[in-house]
XYZ file of C-alpha atoms in Angstrom:
318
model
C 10.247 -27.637 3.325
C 12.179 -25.540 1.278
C 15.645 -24.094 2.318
C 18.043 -21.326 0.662
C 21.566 -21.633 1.791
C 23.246 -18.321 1.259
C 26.865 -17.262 1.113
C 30.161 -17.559 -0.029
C 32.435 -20.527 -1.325
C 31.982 -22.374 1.013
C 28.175 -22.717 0.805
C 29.005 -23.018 -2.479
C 30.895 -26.156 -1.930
C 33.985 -25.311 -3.779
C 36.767 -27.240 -4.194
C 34.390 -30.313 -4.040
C 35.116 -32.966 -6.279
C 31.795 -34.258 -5.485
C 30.152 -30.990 -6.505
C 28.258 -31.321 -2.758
C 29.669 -29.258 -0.040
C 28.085 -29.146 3.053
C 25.260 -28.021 1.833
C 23.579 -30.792 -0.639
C 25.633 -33.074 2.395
C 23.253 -32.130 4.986
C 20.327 -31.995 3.195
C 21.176 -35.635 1.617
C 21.271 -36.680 5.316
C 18.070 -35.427 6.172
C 16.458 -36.739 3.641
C 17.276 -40.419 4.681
C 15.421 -39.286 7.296
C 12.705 -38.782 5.796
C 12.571 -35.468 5.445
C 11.144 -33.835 2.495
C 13.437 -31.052 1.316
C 13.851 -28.757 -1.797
C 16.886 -26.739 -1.117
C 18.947 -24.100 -3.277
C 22.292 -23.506 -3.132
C 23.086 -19.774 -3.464
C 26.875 -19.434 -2.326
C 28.307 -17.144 -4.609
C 32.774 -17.123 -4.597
C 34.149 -13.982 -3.020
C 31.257 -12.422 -1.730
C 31.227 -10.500 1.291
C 28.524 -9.143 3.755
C 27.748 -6.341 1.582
C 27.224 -8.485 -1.862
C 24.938 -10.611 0.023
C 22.813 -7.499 1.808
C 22.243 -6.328 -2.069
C 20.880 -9.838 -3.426
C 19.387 -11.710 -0.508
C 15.856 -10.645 -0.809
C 15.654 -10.930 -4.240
C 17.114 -14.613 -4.225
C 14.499 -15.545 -1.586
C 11.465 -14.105 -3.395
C 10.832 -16.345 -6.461
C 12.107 -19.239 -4.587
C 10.220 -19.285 -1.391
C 6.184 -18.179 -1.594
C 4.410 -17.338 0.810
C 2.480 -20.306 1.104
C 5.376 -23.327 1.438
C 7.422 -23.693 4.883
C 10.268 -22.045 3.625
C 13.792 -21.407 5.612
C 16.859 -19.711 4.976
C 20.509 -20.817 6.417
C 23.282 -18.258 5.993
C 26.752 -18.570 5.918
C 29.329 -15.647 5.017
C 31.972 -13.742 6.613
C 35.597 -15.189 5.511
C 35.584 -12.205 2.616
C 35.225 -9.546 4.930
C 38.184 -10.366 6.245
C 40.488 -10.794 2.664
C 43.391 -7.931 3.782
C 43.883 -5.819 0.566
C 45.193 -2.153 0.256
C 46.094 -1.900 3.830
C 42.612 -2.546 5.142
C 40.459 -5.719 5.007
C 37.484 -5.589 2.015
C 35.136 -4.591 4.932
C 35.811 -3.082 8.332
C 34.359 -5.336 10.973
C 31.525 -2.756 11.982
C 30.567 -2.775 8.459
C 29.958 -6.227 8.758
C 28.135 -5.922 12.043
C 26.205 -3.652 10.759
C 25.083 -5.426 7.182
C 24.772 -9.165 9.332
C 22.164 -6.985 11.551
C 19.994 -5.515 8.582
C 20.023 -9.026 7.156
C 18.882 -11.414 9.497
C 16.569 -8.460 10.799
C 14.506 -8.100 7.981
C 14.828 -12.044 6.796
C 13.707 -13.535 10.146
C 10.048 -11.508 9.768
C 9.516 -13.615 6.634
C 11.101 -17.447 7.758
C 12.643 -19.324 9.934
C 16.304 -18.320 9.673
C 19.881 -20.164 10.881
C 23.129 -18.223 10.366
C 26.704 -20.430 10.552
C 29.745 -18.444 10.933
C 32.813 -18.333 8.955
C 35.125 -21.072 9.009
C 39.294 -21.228 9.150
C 41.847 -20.859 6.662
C 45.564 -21.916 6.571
C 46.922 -17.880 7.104
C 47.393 -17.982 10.844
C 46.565 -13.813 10.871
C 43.645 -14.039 8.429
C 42.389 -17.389 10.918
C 42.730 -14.617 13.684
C 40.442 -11.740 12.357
C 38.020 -14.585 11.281
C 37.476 -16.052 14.541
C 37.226 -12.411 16.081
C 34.456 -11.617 13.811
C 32.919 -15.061 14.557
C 32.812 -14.073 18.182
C 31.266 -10.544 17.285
C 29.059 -12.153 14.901
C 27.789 -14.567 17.565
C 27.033 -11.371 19.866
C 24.397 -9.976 17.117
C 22.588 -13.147 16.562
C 22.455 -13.503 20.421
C 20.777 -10.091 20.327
C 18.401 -10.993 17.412
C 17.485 -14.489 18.888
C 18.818 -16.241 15.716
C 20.205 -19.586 16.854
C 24.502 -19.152 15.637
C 26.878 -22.120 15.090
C 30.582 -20.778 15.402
C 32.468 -23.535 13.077
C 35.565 -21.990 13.173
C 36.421 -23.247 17.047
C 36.455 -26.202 16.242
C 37.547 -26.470 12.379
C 41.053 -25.086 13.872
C 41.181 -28.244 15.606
C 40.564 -30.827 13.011
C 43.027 -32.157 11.477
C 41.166 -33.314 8.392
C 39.963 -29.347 7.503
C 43.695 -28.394 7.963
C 45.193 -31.460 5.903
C 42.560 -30.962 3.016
C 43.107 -26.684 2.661
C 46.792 -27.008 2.596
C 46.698 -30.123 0.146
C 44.204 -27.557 -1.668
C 44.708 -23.943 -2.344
C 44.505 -22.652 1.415
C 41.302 -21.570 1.963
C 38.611 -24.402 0.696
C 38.399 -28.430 1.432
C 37.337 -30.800 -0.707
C 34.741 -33.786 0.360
C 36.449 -35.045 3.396
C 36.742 -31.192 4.340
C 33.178 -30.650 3.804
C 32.453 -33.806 4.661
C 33.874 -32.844 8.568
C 31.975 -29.306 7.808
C 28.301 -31.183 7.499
C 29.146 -33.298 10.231
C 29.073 -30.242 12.805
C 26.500 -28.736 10.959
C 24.114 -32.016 11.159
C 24.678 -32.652 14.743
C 23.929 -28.906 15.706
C 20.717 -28.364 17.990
C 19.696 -25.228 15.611
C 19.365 -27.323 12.541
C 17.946 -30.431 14.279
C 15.149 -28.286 15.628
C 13.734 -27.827 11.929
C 13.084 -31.544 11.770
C 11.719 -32.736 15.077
C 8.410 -34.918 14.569
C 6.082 -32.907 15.918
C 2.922 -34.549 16.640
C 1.183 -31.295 15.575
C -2.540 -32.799 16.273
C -1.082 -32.626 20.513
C -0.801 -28.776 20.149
C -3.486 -26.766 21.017
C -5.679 -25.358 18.665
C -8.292 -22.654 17.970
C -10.604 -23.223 15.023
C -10.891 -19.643 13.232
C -12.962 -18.973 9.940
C -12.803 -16.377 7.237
C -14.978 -15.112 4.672
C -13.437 -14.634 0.915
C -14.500 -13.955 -2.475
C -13.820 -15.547 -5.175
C -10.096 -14.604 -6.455
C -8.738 -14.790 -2.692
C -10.201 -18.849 -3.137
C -8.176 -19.576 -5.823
C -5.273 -18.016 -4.588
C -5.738 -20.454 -1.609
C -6.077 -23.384 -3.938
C -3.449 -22.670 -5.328
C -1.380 -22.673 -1.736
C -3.097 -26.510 -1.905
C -5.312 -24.972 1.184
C -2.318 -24.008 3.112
C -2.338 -20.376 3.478
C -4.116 -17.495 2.473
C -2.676 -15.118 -0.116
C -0.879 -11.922 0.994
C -2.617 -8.473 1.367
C -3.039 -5.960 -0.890
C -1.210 -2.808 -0.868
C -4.133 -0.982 0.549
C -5.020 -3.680 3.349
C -3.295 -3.515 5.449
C -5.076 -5.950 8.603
C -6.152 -9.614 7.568
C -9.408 -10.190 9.345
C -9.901 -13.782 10.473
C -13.071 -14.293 12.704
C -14.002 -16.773 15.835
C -17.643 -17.456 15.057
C -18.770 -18.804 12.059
C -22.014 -16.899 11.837
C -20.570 -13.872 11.767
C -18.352 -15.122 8.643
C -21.511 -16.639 7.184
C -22.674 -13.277 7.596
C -19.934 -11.698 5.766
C -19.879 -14.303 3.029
C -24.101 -14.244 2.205
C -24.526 -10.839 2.741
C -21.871 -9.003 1.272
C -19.690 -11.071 -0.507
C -22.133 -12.199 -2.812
C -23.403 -8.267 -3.502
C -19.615 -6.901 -4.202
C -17.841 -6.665 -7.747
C -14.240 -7.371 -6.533
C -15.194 -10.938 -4.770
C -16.498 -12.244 -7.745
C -20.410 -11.985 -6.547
C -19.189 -15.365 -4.582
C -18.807 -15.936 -1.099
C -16.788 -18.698 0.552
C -16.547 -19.648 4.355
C -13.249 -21.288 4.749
C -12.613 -22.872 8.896
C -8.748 -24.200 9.786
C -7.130 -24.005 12.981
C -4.237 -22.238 14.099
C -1.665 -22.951 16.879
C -3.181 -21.022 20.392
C 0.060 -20.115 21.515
C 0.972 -18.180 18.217
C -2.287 -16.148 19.126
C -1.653 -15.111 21.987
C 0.121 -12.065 21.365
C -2.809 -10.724 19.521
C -6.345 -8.994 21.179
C -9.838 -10.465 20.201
C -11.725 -7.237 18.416
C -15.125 -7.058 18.867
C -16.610 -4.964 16.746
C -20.252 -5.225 17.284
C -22.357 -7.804 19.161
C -20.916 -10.816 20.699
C -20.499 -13.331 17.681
C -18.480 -10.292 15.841
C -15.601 -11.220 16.889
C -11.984 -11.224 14.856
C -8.173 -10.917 15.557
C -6.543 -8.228 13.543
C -3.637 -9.394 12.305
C -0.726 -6.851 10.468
C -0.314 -7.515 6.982
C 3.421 -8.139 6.933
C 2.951 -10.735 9.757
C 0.629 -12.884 7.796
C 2.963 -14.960 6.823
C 3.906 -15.761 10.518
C 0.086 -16.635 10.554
C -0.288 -19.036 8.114
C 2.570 -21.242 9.343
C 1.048 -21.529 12.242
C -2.295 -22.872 10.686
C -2.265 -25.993 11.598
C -3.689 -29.027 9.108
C -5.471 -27.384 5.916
C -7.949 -24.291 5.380
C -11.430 -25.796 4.618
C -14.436 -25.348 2.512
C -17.324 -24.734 4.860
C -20.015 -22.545 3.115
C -20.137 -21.348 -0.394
C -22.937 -18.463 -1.382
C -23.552 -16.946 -4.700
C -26.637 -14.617 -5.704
């Protein structure tokens, strides 16, 4: 699994002695778990809403391709409210507004957590913080994006008070963070990532596909965990239900076309049934041809819900 934190300070775990936060925290604690986790930090100091609507995406991009589990956990909102020139650095719609374009478009790529902003020692700033909390709570309830509001109960520790007025008012250090990860940890939206999931339980439906020869090493590549994303003029990945019909496509055409290499593979893997559900079965000639038709900017959706790896079941050439 891969994770991207993104934020502010405080994902950036400033004022850390440890050079952790609650970030690398977290993740260290998983990982005595067993859990195997590559994670970036990507806090950024005194960012707001609208620095991290312009650099999201391409943070996310080289980091997390399509073919790992990747995840993203955000975290930003104390900027916003910084009160400068009469007005705070961005009005609260503003932030509404660039907290709903972000987790819209990131959740259709990953799995996606967003933590609110926690406390500071200025009583009034504290205020318009835990207002847009609440408000920021309200979108993610809208989006379905699981939301933990740390700033409730921050307010109430006494070791996140002590350690920002020991400090410079605003950030921790490690026993602050320290009390940060410990909400975050115990918090049913990040515990969900790492259930053991016995995924051999679930339901399955064995699917195949025929490909030529670059889309094969593109899935090699993926260690025969997904399958590479559509080109800009396909837009529908084709997987099929019967494997004559993607012998079919393999020996017959495959092997007579240019652009698959004059190669044709049959790959079979499985995919979770309840994840196809939402989609029709095409048929688009007698019964064996068969196929779902799945969007191209959903197959990424797809292939985490493929379940074991893709296999080698046929191979033609000329």
């Amino acid at each position: 699994m891969r994770i991207c934190f993104i934020g502010d300070s405080f994902v950036n775990g400033t004022g850390d002695p440890k050079y952790l936060g609650w970030t690398g925290r977290i993740c260290a604690a998983a990982s005595g778990q067993n859990q195997e986790i590559t994670y970036y930090n990507l806090g950024v100091r005194g960012e707001t809403s609208a620095d991290i609507e312009n650099r999201w995406f391409n943070e996310i991009s080289c980091r997390l391709p399509h073919y790992c589990d990747g995840r993203i956990v955000f975290s930003f909102g104390v900027n916003d409210t910084y009160f400068e020139n009469g007005k705070t650095r961005v009005a609260i719609e503003k932030s509404l507004e660039n907290l709903r374009y972000i987790l819209s478009a990131a959740q259709q790529k990953v799995p996606i957590l967003m933590i609110g902003p926690p406390p500071v020692i200025d009583v009034e700033r504290t205020i318009r913080i835990a207002n847009l909390s609440q408000q920021f709570s309200e979108v993610c309830s809208e989006l379905n994006v699981p939301y933990l509001d740390i700033c409730t109960p921050l307010e109430k520790s006494e070791i996140w008070l002590k350690e920002l007025t020991e400090n410079d008012g605003s950030h921790p250090r490690a026993a602050g963070y320290t009390e940060l990860a410990k909400i975050v940890h115990n918090w049913d939206g990040w515990k969900a990532w790492f259930k053991n999931i016995n995924m051999s339980d679930m339901e399955t439906v064995t699917l195949f596909r025929a490909v030529g020869k670059k889309e094969m090493e593109l899935i090699k590549e993926s260690d025969f965990l997904a399958f590479p994303p559509r080109l800009s003029f396909q837009p529908i990945f084709y997987p099929v239900l019967h494997k004559a019909y993607a012998i079919q496509i393999a020996r017959d055409w495959n092997t007579k076309d240019a652009a698959s290499g004059y190669f044709g593979y049959v790959t079979r893997f499985r995919v979770l049934a309840e994840f196809l559900k939402k989609y029709t079965v095409q048929t688009v000639g007698s019964s064996i041809h068969q196929e779902y038709w799945i969007p191209a900017e959903e197959l990424a959706y797809f292939n985490r819900n493929i379940v074991g790896k893709i296999e080698i079941f046929a191979e033609y050439q000329p």
